[in-house]
Short mmCIF file of C-alpha atoms in Angstrom, two decimals:
data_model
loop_
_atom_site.label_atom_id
_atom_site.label_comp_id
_atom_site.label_asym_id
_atom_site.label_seq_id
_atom_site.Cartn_x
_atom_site.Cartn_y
_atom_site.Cartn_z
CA UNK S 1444 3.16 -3.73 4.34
CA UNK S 1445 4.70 -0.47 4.60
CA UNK S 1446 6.75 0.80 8.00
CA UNK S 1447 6.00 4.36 8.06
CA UNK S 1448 7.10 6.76 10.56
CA UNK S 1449 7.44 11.24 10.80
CA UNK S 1450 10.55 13.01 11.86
CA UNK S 1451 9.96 16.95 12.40
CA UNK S 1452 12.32 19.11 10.79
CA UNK S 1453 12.99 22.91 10.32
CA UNK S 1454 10.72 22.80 7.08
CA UNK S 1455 8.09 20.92 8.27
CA UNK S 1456 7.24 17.04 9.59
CA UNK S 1457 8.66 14.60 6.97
CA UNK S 1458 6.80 11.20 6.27
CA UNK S 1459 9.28 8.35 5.85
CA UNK S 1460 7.74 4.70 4.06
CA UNK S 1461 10.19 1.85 3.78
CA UNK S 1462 9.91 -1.22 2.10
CA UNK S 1463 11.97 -3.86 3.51
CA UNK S 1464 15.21 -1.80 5.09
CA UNK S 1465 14.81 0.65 2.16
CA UNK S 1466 13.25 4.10 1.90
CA UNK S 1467 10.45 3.57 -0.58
CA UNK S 1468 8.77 7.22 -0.48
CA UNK S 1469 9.21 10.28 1.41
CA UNK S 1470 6.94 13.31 1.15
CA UNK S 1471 5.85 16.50 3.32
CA UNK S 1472 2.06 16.90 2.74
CA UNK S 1473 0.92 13.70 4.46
CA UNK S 1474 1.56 10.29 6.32
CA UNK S 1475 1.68 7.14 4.66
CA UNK S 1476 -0.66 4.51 5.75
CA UNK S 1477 1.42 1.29 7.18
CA UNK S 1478 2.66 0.03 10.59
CA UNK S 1479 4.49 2.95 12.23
CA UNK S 1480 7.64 2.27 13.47
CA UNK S 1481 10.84 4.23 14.39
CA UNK S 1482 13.50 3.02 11.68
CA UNK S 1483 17.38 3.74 11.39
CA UNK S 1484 16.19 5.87 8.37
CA UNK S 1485 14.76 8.17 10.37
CA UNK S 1486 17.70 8.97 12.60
CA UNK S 1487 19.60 9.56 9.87
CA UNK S 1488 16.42 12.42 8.56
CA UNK S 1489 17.21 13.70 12.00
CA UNK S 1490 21.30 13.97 11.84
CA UNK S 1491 21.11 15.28 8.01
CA UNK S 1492 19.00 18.50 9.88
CA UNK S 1493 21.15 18.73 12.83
CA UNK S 1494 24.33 19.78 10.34
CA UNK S 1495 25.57 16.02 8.98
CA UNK S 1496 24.63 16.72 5.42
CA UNK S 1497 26.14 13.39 4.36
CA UNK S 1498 23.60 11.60 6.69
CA UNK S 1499 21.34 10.24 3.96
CA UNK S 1500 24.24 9.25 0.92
CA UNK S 1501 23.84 5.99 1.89
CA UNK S 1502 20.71 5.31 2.71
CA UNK S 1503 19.21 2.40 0.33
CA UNK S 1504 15.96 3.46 -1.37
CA UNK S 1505 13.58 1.14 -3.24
CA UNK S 1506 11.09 3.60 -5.26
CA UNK S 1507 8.91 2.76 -8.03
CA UNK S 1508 9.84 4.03 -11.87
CA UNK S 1509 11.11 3.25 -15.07
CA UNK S 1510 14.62 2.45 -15.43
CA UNK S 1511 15.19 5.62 -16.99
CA UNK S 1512 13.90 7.36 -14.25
CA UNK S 1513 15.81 5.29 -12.05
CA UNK S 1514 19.22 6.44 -14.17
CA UNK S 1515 18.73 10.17 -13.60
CA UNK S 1516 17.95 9.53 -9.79
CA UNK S 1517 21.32 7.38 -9.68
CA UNK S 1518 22.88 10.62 -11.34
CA UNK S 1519 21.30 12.84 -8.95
CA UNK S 1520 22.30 10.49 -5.57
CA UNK S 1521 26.26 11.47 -7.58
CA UNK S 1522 25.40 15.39 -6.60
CA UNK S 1523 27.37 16.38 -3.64
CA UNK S 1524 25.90 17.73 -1.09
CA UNK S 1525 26.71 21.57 -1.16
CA UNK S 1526 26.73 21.20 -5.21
CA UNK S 1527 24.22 22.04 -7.85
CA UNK S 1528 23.70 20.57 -11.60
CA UNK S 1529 21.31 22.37 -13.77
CA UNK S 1530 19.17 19.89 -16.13
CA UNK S 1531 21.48 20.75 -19.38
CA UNK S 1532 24.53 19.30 -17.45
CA UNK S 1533 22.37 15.91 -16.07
CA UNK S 1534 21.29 16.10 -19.76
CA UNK S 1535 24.35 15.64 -21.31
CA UNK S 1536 25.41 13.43 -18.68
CA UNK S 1537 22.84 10.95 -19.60
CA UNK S 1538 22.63 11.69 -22.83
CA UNK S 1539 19.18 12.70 -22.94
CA UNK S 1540 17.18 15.78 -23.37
CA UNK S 1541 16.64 18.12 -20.32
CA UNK S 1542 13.02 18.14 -20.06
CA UNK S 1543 13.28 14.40 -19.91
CA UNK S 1544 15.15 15.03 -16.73
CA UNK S 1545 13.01 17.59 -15.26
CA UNK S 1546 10.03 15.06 -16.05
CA UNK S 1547 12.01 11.87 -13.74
CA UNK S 1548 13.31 14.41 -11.28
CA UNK S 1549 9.88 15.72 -11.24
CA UNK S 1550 8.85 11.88 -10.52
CA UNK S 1551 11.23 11.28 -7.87
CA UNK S 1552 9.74 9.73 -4.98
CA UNK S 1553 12.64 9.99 -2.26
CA UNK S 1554 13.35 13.33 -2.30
CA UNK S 1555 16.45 13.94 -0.15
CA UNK S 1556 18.00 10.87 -0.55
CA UNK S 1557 17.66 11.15 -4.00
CA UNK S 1558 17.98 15.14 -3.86
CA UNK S 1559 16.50 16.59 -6.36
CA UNK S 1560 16.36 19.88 -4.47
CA UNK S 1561 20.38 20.59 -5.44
CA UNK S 1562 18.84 20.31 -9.83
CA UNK S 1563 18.40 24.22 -10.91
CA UNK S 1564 17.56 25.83 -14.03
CA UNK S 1565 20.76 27.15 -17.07
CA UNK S 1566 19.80 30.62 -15.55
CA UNK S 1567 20.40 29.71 -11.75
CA UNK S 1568 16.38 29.70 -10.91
CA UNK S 1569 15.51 27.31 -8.00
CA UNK S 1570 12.65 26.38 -10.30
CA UNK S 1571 10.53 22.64 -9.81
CA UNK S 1572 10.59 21.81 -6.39
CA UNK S 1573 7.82 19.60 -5.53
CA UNK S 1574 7.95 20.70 -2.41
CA UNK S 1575 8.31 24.27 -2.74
CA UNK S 1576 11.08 26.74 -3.53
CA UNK S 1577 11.62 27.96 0.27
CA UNK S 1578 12.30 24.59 1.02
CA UNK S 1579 14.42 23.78 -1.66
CA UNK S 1580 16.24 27.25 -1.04
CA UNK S 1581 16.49 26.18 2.42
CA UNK S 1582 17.90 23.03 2.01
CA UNK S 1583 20.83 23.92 -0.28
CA UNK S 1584 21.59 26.91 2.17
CA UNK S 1585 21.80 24.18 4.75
CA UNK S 1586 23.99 21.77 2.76
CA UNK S 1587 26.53 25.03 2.48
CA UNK S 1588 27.10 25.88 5.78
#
């Protein structure tokens, strides 16, 4: 069974699922089902929005995917906060096409902790946010202040 649990933030409530100690999923558009329960996960949601951008490094997550999914999300969990990567560099890095890493970043269940929001196109574009460009343009604003 899932422990679930919502923390509000500037761009909306965000639905936290952990599996064991470890943050599973977390996603904007809707709660998980599962026994709701404040976690330590969740106050470090809350200090990442109230300026410690660090907050979530080292949170353990425990999503579902492939392992080479689960090689670009390790290479995306490397990304400073405050930094960018476009999917060329991760590409090169891993030795893999880019579209292969737009496709797992795409996939990424954890977004934050695994932040896919700081991956941008060759040209700059904030383009394939899940969860929209605004937030993803928020979000790397925030990590710069």
């Amino acid at each position: 069974m899932l422990r679930v649990d919502t923390v509000e933030t500037p761009i909306g409530p965000i639905h936290l699922a952990l599996r064991g100690d470890a943050l599973h999923a977390l996603r904007f558009d809707e709660p998980f089902e599962g026994t709701r329960a404040p976690t330590p996960i969740s106050d470090q949601v809350r200090a990442y929005f109230a300026g410690n951008v660090r907050a979530l490094d080292g949170v353990a997550v425990d999503p579902d995917g492939t392992p080479f999914q689960r090689r670009v999300w390790a290479a995306l969990r490397a990304i400073p906060p405050g930094e960018t990567r476009t999917y060329g560099e991760l590409a090169r890095q891993l030795g893999t096409h880019p579209r292969a890493v737009g496709s797992a970043n795409g996939s990424n269940p954890v977004c934050l902790a695994i932040p896919c929001h700081r991956v941008i196109a060759s040209d700059g574009k904030l383009c394939g946010y899940a969860w929209g460009e605004e937030r993803k343009r928020w979000l790397l604003a925030h990590e710069r202040r």
